[in-house]
mmCIF file of C-alpha atoms in Angstrom:
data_model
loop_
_atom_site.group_PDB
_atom_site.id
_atom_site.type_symbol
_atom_site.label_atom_id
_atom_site.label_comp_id
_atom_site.label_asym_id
_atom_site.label_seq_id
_atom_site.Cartn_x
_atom_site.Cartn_y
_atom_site.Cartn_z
ATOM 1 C CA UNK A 1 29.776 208.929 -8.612
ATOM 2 C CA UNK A 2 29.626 212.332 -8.484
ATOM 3 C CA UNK A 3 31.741 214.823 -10.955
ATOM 4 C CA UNK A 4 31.841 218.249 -11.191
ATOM 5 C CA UNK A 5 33.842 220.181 -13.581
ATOM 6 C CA UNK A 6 34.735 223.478 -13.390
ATOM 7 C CA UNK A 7 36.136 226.014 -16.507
ATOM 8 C CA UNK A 8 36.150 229.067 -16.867
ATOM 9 C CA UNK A 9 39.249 230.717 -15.062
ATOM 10 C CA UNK A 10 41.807 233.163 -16.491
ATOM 11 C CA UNK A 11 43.633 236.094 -15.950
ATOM 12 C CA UNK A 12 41.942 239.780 -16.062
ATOM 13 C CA UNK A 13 43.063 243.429 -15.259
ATOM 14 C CA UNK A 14 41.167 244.711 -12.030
ATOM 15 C CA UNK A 15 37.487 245.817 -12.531
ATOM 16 C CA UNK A 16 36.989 243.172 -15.327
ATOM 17 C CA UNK A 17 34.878 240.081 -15.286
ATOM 18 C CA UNK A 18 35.056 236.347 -16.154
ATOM 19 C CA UNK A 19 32.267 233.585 -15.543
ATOM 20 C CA UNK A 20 32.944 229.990 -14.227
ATOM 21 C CA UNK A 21 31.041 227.117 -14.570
ATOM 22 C CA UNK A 22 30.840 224.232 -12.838
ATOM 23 C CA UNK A 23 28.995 221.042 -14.794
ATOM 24 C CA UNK A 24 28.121 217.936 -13.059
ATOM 25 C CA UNK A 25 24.636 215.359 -13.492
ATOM 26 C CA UNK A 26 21.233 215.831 -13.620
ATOM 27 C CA UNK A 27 21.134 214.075 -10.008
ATOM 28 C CA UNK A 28 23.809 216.099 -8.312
ATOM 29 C CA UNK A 29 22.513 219.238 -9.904
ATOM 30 C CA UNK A 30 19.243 219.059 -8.879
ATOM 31 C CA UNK A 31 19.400 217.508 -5.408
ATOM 32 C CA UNK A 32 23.236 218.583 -4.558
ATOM 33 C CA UNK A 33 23.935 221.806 -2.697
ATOM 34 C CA UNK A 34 26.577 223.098 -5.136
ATOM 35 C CA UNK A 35 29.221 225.497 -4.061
ATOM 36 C CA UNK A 36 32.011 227.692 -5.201
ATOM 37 C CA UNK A 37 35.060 228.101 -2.870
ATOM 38 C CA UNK A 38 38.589 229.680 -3.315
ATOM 39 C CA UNK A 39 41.989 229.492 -2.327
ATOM 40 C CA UNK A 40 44.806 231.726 -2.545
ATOM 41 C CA UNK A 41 48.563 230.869 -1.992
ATOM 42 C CA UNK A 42 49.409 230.874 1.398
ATOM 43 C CA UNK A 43 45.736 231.256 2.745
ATOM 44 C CA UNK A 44 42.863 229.300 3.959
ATOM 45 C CA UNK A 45 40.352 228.304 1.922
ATOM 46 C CA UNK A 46 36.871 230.675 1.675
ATOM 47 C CA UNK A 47 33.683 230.303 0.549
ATOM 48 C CA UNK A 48 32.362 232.518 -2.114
ATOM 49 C CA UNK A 49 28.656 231.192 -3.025
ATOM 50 C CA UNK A 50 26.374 228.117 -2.955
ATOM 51 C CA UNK A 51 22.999 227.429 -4.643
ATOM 52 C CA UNK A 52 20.324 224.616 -4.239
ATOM 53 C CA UNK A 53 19.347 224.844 -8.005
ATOM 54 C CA UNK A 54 15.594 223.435 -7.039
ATOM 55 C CA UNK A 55 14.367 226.008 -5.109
ATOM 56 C CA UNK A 56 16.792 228.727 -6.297
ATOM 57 C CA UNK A 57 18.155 229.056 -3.230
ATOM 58 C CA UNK A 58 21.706 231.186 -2.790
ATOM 59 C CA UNK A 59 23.921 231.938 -0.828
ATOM 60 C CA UNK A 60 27.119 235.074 -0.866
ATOM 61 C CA UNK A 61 29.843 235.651 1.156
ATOM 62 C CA UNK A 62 30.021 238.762 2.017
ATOM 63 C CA UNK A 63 33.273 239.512 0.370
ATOM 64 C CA UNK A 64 31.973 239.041 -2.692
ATOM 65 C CA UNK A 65 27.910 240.072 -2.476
ATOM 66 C CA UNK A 66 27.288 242.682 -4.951
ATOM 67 C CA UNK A 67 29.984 241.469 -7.465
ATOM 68 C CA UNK A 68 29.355 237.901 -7.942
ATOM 69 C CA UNK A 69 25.959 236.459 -9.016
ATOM 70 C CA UNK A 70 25.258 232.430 -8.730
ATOM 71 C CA UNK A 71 22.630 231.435 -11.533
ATOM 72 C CA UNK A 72 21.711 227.611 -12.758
ATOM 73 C CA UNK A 73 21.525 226.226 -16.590
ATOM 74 C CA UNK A 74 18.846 223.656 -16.050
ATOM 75 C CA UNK A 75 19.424 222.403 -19.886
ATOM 76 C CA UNK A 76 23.004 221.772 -19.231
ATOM 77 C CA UNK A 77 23.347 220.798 -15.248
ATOM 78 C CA UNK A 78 25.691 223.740 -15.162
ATOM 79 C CA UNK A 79 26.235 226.324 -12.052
ATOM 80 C CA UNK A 80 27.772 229.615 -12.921
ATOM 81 C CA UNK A 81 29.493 232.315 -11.150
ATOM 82 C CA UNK A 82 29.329 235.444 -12.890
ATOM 83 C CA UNK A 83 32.371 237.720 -11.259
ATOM 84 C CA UNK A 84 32.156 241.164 -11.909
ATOM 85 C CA UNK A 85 34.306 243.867 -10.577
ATOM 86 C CA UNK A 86 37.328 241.772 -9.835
ATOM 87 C CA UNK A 87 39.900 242.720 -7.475
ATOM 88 C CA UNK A 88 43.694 241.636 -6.783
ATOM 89 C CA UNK A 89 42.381 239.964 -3.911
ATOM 90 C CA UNK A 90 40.436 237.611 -5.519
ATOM 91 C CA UNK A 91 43.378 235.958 -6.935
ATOM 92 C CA UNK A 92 42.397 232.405 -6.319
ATOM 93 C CA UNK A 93 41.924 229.156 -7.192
ATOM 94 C CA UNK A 94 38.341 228.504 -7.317
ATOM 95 C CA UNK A 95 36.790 225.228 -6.481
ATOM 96 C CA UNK A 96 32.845 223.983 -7.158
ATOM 97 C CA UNK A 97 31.903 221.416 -4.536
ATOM 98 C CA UNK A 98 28.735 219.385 -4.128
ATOM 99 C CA UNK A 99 27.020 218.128 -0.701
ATOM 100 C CA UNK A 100 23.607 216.501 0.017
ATOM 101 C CA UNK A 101 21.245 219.045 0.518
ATOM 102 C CA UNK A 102 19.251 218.970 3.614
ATOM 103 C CA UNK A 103 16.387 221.494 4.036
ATOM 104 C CA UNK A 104 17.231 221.730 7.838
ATOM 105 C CA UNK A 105 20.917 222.723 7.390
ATOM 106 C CA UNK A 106 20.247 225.250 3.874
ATOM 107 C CA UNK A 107 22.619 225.818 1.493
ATOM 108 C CA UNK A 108 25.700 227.639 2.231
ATOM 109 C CA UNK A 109 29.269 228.143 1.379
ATOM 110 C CA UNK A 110 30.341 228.497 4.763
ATOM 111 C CA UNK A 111 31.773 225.499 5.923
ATOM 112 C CA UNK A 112 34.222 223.608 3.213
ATOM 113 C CA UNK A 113 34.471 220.353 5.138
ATOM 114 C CA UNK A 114 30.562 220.109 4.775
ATOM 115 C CA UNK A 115 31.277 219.564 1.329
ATOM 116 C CA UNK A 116 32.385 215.619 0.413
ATOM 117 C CA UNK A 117 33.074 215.956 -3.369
ATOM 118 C CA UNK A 118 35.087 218.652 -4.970
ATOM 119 C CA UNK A 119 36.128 219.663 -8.615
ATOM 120 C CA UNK A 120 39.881 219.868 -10.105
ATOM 121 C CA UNK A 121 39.420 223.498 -9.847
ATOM 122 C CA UNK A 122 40.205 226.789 -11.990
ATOM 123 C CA UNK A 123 42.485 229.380 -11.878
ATOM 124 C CA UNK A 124 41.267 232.950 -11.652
ATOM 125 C CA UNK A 125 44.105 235.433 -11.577
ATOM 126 C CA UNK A 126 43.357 239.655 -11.409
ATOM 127 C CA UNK A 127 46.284 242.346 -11.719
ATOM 128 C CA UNK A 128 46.244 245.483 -10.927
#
């Protein structure tokens, strides 16, 4: 079974910063490719960022490249993403997600249907 849990979320004033983190097993974290996605009211989802914690491998979209920085806890099977320089428009609810990795395919954030299991999610709200 796989189970990722996300925390994390909050609300912040534009230009501020707030770190998720996304927890799941030694098994998924290690041979999953893990991903962050978001959602805002009324749009489609996105992806934001993916990692394949064994060979450090990441991936940004390039909405948020240059603010947001994926990084692994090995110790604790926990994915983070740090989110610096927040803007109204990434208002969200923000999702980690886990699918097999396969070294043909990478590890992206690109396609959300790739992505079989999925975490309850966290809030991440930024004013202006």
């Amino acid at each position: 079974q796989v189970t990722l849990v996300e925390s994390g979320g909050g609300a912040v004033q534009a230009g501020g910063s707030l770190r998720l983190s996304c927890a799941t097993s030694q098994y998924v974290y290690s041979t999953y490719c893990i991903g962050w996605f978001r959602q805002a009211p009324g749009k489609e989802r996105e992806g934001v960022s993916a990692i394949f914690t064994t060979d450090n491998i990441t991936y940004y979209d390039a909405a948020v490249k240059g603010r947001f920085t994926i990084s692994q806890d090995n110790a604790l099977n926990t994915v983070y993403l740090q989110m610096n320089g927040l803007k109204p428009e990434d208002t969200a609810m923000y999702y980690c997600a886990a699918t097999w990795y396969k070294r043909a395919m990478g590890c992206t954030a690109e396609v959300g249907a790739d992505f079989p299991y999925w975490g309850q999610g966290t809030q991440v709200t930024v004013s202006s």
